[in-house]
Amino acid sequence: MLIVTEAAARQVRHAAREGGAEGMPLRLAAKQREDGSIDYLMGFDDKRIEDLRVLANDIEVVIAPEYVPLLDGATMDFVEIEAGEYRFIFLNPNDETYIPPQGV
């Protein structure tokens, strides 16, 4: 379903500690733009009955049913974009603009 890399899991745990959200699941949502690309939203939130619960790299992730098709098969990572600038990224085959890494 969803893969969370170790780097992303470490950063999520760090953000939860810093934000006083330890023990809360990470909520992911996704919206598809007109060009087929996907915007991602995330934050700490309580689980709702209808949510899909995923345990990925010891991170509890909850996803509302309407976002599952856009997030199915995605990988969430935390990478250095430029020197000293880190960001969460999503490698997602459901994103029409996604280009898989070479050699994979």
Short mmCIF file of N, CA and C in Angstrom, two decimals:
data_model
loop_
_atom_site.label_atom_id
_atom_site.label_comp_id
_atom_site.label_asym_id
_atom_site.label_seq_id
_atom_site.Cartn_x
_atom_site.Cartn_y
_atom_site.Cartn_z
N MET A 1 0.84 -1.20 0.00
CA MET A 1 0.00 0.00 0.00
C MET A 1 0.87 1.24 0.00
N LEU A 2 1.43 1.64 1.13
CA LEU A 2 2.25 2.85 1.25
C LEU A 2 3.57 2.45 1.90
N ILE A 3 4.66 2.97 1.36
CA ILE A 3 5.98 2.73 1.94
C ILE A 3 6.47 4.02 2.56
N VAL A 4 6.99 3.93 3.78
CA VAL A 4 7.62 5.06 4.46
C VAL A 4 9.07 4.66 4.66
N THR A 5 10.00 5.43 4.08
CA THR A 5 11.41 5.10 4.23
C THR A 5 11.86 5.36 5.66
N GLU A 6 13.00 4.80 6.02
CA GLU A 6 13.54 5.02 7.36
C GLU A 6 13.80 6.50 7.60
N ALA A 7 14.33 7.22 6.60
CA ALA A 7 14.59 8.66 6.76
C ALA A 7 13.30 9.42 7.03
N ALA A 8 12.24 9.07 6.31
CA ALA A 8 10.95 9.74 6.53
C ALA A 8 10.39 9.39 7.90
N ALA A 9 10.52 8.13 8.31
CA ALA A 9 10.03 7.71 9.62
C ALA A 9 10.75 8.46 10.74
N ARG A 10 12.07 8.59 10.63
CA ARG A 10 12.83 9.35 11.63
C ARG A 10 12.33 10.78 11.73
N GLN A 11 12.10 11.41 10.57
CA GLN A 11 11.66 12.81 10.58
C GLN A 11 10.24 12.94 11.14
N VAL A 12 9.37 11.99 10.83
CA VAL A 12 8.00 12.02 11.38
C VAL A 12 8.06 11.90 12.90
N ARG A 13 8.88 10.97 13.41
CA ARG A 13 9.01 10.82 14.87
C ARG A 13 9.55 12.09 15.49
N HIS A 14 10.54 12.70 14.84
CA HIS A 14 11.11 13.95 15.33
C HIS A 14 10.05 15.06 15.36
N ALA A 15 9.30 15.20 14.28
CA ALA A 15 8.26 16.23 14.21
C ALA A 15 7.18 16.00 15.27
N ALA A 16 6.84 14.74 15.52
CA ALA A 16 5.84 14.43 16.55
C ALA A 16 6.34 14.84 17.92
N ARG A 17 7.60 14.54 18.22
CA ARG A 17 8.18 14.95 19.52
C ARG A 17 8.19 16.47 19.64
N GLU A 18 8.68 17.14 18.61
CA GLU A 18 8.79 18.60 18.64
C GLU A 18 7.43 19.29 18.73
N GLY A 19 6.42 18.70 18.11
CA GLY A 19 5.10 19.31 18.06
C GLY A 19 4.14 18.82 19.14
N GLY A 20 4.64 17.98 20.05
CA GLY A 20 3.78 17.47 21.11
C GLY A 20 2.70 16.53 20.60
N ALA A 21 2.98 15.82 19.51
CA ALA A 21 1.99 14.93 18.90
C ALA A 21 2.40 13.46 19.00
N GLU A 22 3.29 13.13 19.93
CA GLU A 22 3.70 11.74 20.07
C GLU A 22 2.48 10.87 20.36
N GLY A 23 2.45 9.72 19.72
CA GLY A 23 1.34 8.80 19.90
C GLY A 23 0.18 9.03 18.94
N MET A 24 0.20 10.15 18.23
CA MET A 24 -0.86 10.42 17.25
C MET A 24 -0.44 9.87 15.89
N PRO A 25 -1.39 9.33 15.13
CA PRO A 25 -1.03 8.87 13.79
C PRO A 25 -0.78 10.03 12.84
N LEU A 26 -0.02 9.74 11.81
CA LEU A 26 0.21 10.70 10.73
C LEU A 26 -0.93 10.55 9.72
N ARG A 27 -1.63 11.63 9.45
CA ARG A 27 -2.70 11.60 8.45
C ARG A 27 -2.14 12.09 7.12
N LEU A 28 -2.37 11.30 6.06
CA LEU A 28 -1.98 11.70 4.71
C LEU A 28 -3.24 11.90 3.87
N ALA A 29 -3.18 12.89 3.01
CA ALA A 29 -4.25 13.14 2.05
C ALA A 29 -3.58 13.52 0.73
N ALA A 30 -4.32 13.38 -0.35
CA ALA A 30 -3.78 13.70 -1.67
C ALA A 30 -4.89 14.28 -2.54
N LYS A 31 -4.51 15.28 -3.33
CA LYS A 31 -5.46 15.88 -4.28
C LYS A 31 -4.81 15.89 -5.65
N GLN A 32 -5.55 15.44 -6.65
CA GLN A 32 -5.01 15.43 -8.01
C GLN A 32 -5.32 16.75 -8.70
N ARG A 33 -4.30 17.34 -9.29
CA ARG A 33 -4.45 18.59 -10.04
C ARG A 33 -4.94 18.28 -11.45
N GLU A 34 -5.33 19.31 -12.18
CA GLU A 34 -5.79 19.13 -13.56
C GLU A 34 -4.74 18.51 -14.47
N ASP A 35 -3.44 18.81 -14.19
CA ASP A 35 -2.38 18.26 -15.05
C ASP A 35 -2.01 16.82 -14.68
N GLY A 36 -2.70 16.24 -13.69
CA GLY A 36 -2.45 14.87 -13.28
C GLY A 36 -1.47 14.73 -12.14
N SER A 37 -0.76 15.81 -11.81
CA SER A 37 0.16 15.74 -10.67
C SER A 37 -0.65 15.72 -9.37
N ILE A 38 0.00 15.36 -8.30
CA ILE A 38 -0.68 15.19 -7.02
C ILE A 38 -0.07 16.09 -5.97
N ASP A 39 -0.92 16.77 -5.23
CA ASP A 39 -0.52 17.53 -4.05
C ASP A 39 -0.73 16.66 -2.83
N TYR A 40 0.20 16.72 -1.89
CA TYR A 40 0.13 15.90 -0.69
C TYR A 40 -0.04 16.79 0.53
N LEU A 41 -0.86 16.32 1.45
CA LEU A 41 -1.08 17.03 2.70
C LEU A 41 -0.83 16.04 3.82
N MET A 42 -0.23 16.52 4.90
CA MET A 42 0.01 15.63 6.03
C MET A 42 0.02 16.42 7.33
N GLY A 43 -0.34 15.71 8.37
CA GLY A 43 -0.34 16.29 9.70
C GLY A 43 -0.72 15.20 10.69
N PHE A 44 -0.59 15.50 11.97
CA PHE A 44 -0.95 14.53 12.99
C PHE A 44 -2.42 14.70 13.33
N ASP A 45 -3.12 13.57 13.45
CA ASP A 45 -4.57 13.62 13.64
C ASP A 45 -5.03 12.31 14.27
N ASP A 46 -6.20 12.34 14.85
CA ASP A 46 -6.79 11.13 15.40
C ASP A 46 -7.32 10.26 14.28
N LYS A 47 -7.38 8.97 14.56
CA LYS A 47 -7.93 8.01 13.61
C LYS A 47 -9.45 8.07 13.67
N ARG A 48 -10.08 7.99 12.51
CA ARG A 48 -11.53 7.90 12.41
C ARG A 48 -11.91 6.49 12.01
N ILE A 49 -13.11 6.08 12.32
CA ILE A 49 -13.55 4.70 12.07
C ILE A 49 -13.35 4.29 10.62
N GLU A 50 -13.67 5.18 9.68
CA GLU A 50 -13.61 4.81 8.27
C GLU A 50 -12.20 4.86 7.66
N ASP A 51 -11.22 5.36 8.40
CA ASP A 51 -9.86 5.48 7.87
C ASP A 51 -9.20 4.14 7.62
N LEU A 52 -8.35 4.11 6.62
CA LEU A 52 -7.46 2.99 6.41
C LEU A 52 -6.25 3.24 7.31
N ARG A 53 -5.84 2.23 8.05
CA ARG A 53 -4.67 2.35 8.93
C ARG A 53 -3.54 1.54 8.32
N VAL A 54 -2.38 2.17 8.18
CA VAL A 54 -1.19 1.51 7.64
C VAL A 54 -0.08 1.68 8.67
N LEU A 55 0.61 0.62 8.98
CA LEU A 55 1.80 0.70 9.82
C LEU A 55 2.99 0.52 8.90
N ALA A 56 3.76 1.58 8.73
CA ALA A 56 4.88 1.57 7.79
C ALA A 56 6.13 2.08 8.51
N ASN A 57 7.12 1.22 8.66
CA ASN A 57 8.37 1.59 9.33
C ASN A 57 8.09 2.13 10.74
N ASP A 58 7.17 1.48 11.44
CA ASP A 58 6.77 1.84 12.81
C ASP A 58 6.08 3.19 12.91
N ILE A 59 5.59 3.71 11.80
CA ILE A 59 4.79 4.93 11.78
C ILE A 59 3.35 4.54 11.47
N GLU A 60 2.42 4.95 12.34
CA GLU A 60 1.01 4.71 12.06
C GLU A 60 0.52 5.82 11.14
N VAL A 61 0.06 5.43 9.97
CA VAL A 61 -0.45 6.37 8.97
C VAL A 61 -1.94 6.08 8.80
N VAL A 62 -2.75 7.14 8.81
CA VAL A 62 -4.17 6.99 8.54
C VAL A 62 -4.52 7.76 7.28
N ILE A 63 -5.41 7.16 6.49
CA ILE A 63 -5.79 7.73 5.21
C ILE A 63 -7.31 7.58 5.07
N ALA A 64 -7.99 8.68 4.77
CA ALA A 64 -9.42 8.61 4.51
C ALA A 64 -9.64 7.82 3.22
N PRO A 65 -10.74 7.06 3.14
CA PRO A 65 -10.97 6.18 1.98
C PRO A 65 -10.87 6.87 0.62
N GLU A 66 -11.29 8.12 0.53
CA GLU A 66 -11.28 8.78 -0.78
C GLU A 66 -9.86 9.06 -1.30
N TYR A 67 -8.84 9.01 -0.42
CA TYR A 67 -7.47 9.28 -0.85
C TYR A 67 -6.67 8.01 -1.12
N VAL A 68 -7.21 6.87 -0.73
CA VAL A 68 -6.48 5.61 -0.89
C VAL A 68 -6.06 5.36 -2.34
N PRO A 69 -6.93 5.54 -3.35
CA PRO A 69 -6.49 5.26 -4.73
C PRO A 69 -5.30 6.11 -5.17
N LEU A 70 -5.19 7.34 -4.69
CA LEU A 70 -4.07 8.19 -5.09
C LEU A 70 -2.79 7.86 -4.34
N LEU A 71 -2.88 7.26 -3.16
CA LEU A 71 -1.70 6.97 -2.35
C LEU A 71 -1.24 5.52 -2.43
N ASP A 72 -2.05 4.66 -3.01
CA ASP A 72 -1.71 3.25 -3.10
C ASP A 72 -0.46 3.06 -3.96
N GLY A 73 0.56 2.45 -3.38
CA GLY A 73 1.80 2.20 -4.11
C GLY A 73 2.83 3.31 -4.00
N ALA A 74 2.52 4.38 -3.26
CA ALA A 74 3.44 5.51 -3.13
C ALA A 74 4.51 5.22 -2.08
N THR A 75 5.64 5.89 -2.23
CA THR A 75 6.72 5.85 -1.25
C THR A 75 6.94 7.27 -0.74
N MET A 76 6.91 7.41 0.58
CA MET A 76 7.19 8.70 1.21
C MET A 76 8.62 8.68 1.71
N ASP A 77 9.41 9.69 1.33
CA ASP A 77 10.81 9.76 1.71
C ASP A 77 11.11 11.15 2.25
N PHE A 78 12.24 11.31 2.91
CA PHE A 78 12.71 12.60 3.41
C PHE A 78 14.12 12.74 2.90
N VAL A 79 14.34 13.71 2.00
CA VAL A 79 15.61 13.82 1.30
C VAL A 79 16.16 15.24 1.33
N GLU A 80 17.45 15.35 1.08
CA GLU A 80 18.10 16.65 0.95
C GLU A 80 17.95 17.10 -0.50
N ILE A 81 17.20 18.17 -0.71
CA ILE A 81 16.95 18.71 -2.05
C ILE A 81 18.16 19.50 -2.54
N GLU A 82 18.62 20.41 -1.69
CA GLU A 82 19.84 21.18 -1.92
C GLU A 82 20.60 21.17 -0.60
N ALA A 83 21.83 21.61 -0.62
CA ALA A 83 22.64 21.58 0.59
C ALA A 83 21.89 22.20 1.77
N GLY A 84 21.62 21.38 2.78
CA GLY A 84 20.96 21.85 3.99
C GLY A 84 19.45 22.01 3.90
N GLU A 85 18.86 21.73 2.75
CA GLU A 85 17.40 21.87 2.57
C GLU A 85 16.78 20.49 2.42
N TYR A 86 16.05 20.08 3.45
CA TYR A 86 15.43 18.75 3.48
C TYR A 86 13.92 18.88 3.30
N ARG A 87 13.33 17.87 2.65
CA ARG A 87 11.89 17.87 2.39
C ARG A 87 11.36 16.46 2.30
N PHE A 88 10.07 16.34 2.64
CA PHE A 88 9.38 15.10 2.33
C PHE A 88 9.07 15.09 0.84
N ILE A 89 9.27 13.94 0.22
CA ILE A 89 8.88 13.77 -1.18
C ILE A 89 8.05 12.49 -1.29
N PHE A 90 7.28 12.40 -2.34
CA PHE A 90 6.48 11.21 -2.61
C PHE A 90 6.83 10.69 -3.99
N LEU A 91 7.22 9.43 -4.05
CA LEU A 91 7.46 8.76 -5.32
C LEU A 91 6.20 7.94 -5.56
N ASN A 92 5.43 8.37 -6.54
CA ASN A 92 4.08 7.84 -6.66
C ASN A 92 3.73 7.51 -8.11
N PRO A 93 3.58 6.23 -8.42
CA PRO A 93 3.22 5.85 -9.79
C PRO A 93 1.80 6.30 -10.19
N ASN A 94 0.99 6.74 -9.24
CA ASN A 94 -0.35 7.25 -9.57
C ASN A 94 -0.32 8.71 -10.04
N ASP A 95 0.84 9.35 -9.88
CA ASP A 95 1.02 10.74 -10.32
C ASP A 95 1.39 10.70 -11.80
N GLU A 96 0.58 11.31 -12.64
CA GLU A 96 0.83 11.27 -14.09
C GLU A 96 2.16 11.90 -14.49
N THR A 97 2.73 12.75 -13.62
CA THR A 97 4.01 13.39 -13.93
C THR A 97 5.20 12.64 -13.32
N TYR A 98 4.93 11.53 -12.65
CA TYR A 98 5.98 10.75 -11.99
C TYR A 98 6.89 10.08 -13.03
N ILE A 99 8.17 10.20 -12.79
CA ILE A 99 9.17 9.52 -13.63
C ILE A 99 9.94 8.60 -12.71
N PRO A 100 9.84 7.28 -12.89
CA PRO A 100 10.54 6.37 -11.98
C PRO A 100 12.06 6.54 -12.07
N PRO A 101 12.76 6.30 -10.96
CA PRO A 101 14.22 6.39 -10.99
C PRO A 101 14.80 5.41 -11.99
N GLN A 102 15.87 5.79 -12.64
CA GLN A 102 16.54 4.93 -13.62
C GLN A 102 17.16 3.73 -12.92
N GLY A 103 17.07 2.57 -13.54
CA GLY A 103 17.68 1.38 -13.00
C GLY A 103 16.83 0.67 -11.95
N VAL A 104 15.60 1.11 -11.77
CA VAL A 104 14.72 0.47 -10.77
C VAL A 104 13.68 -0.36 -11.48
#
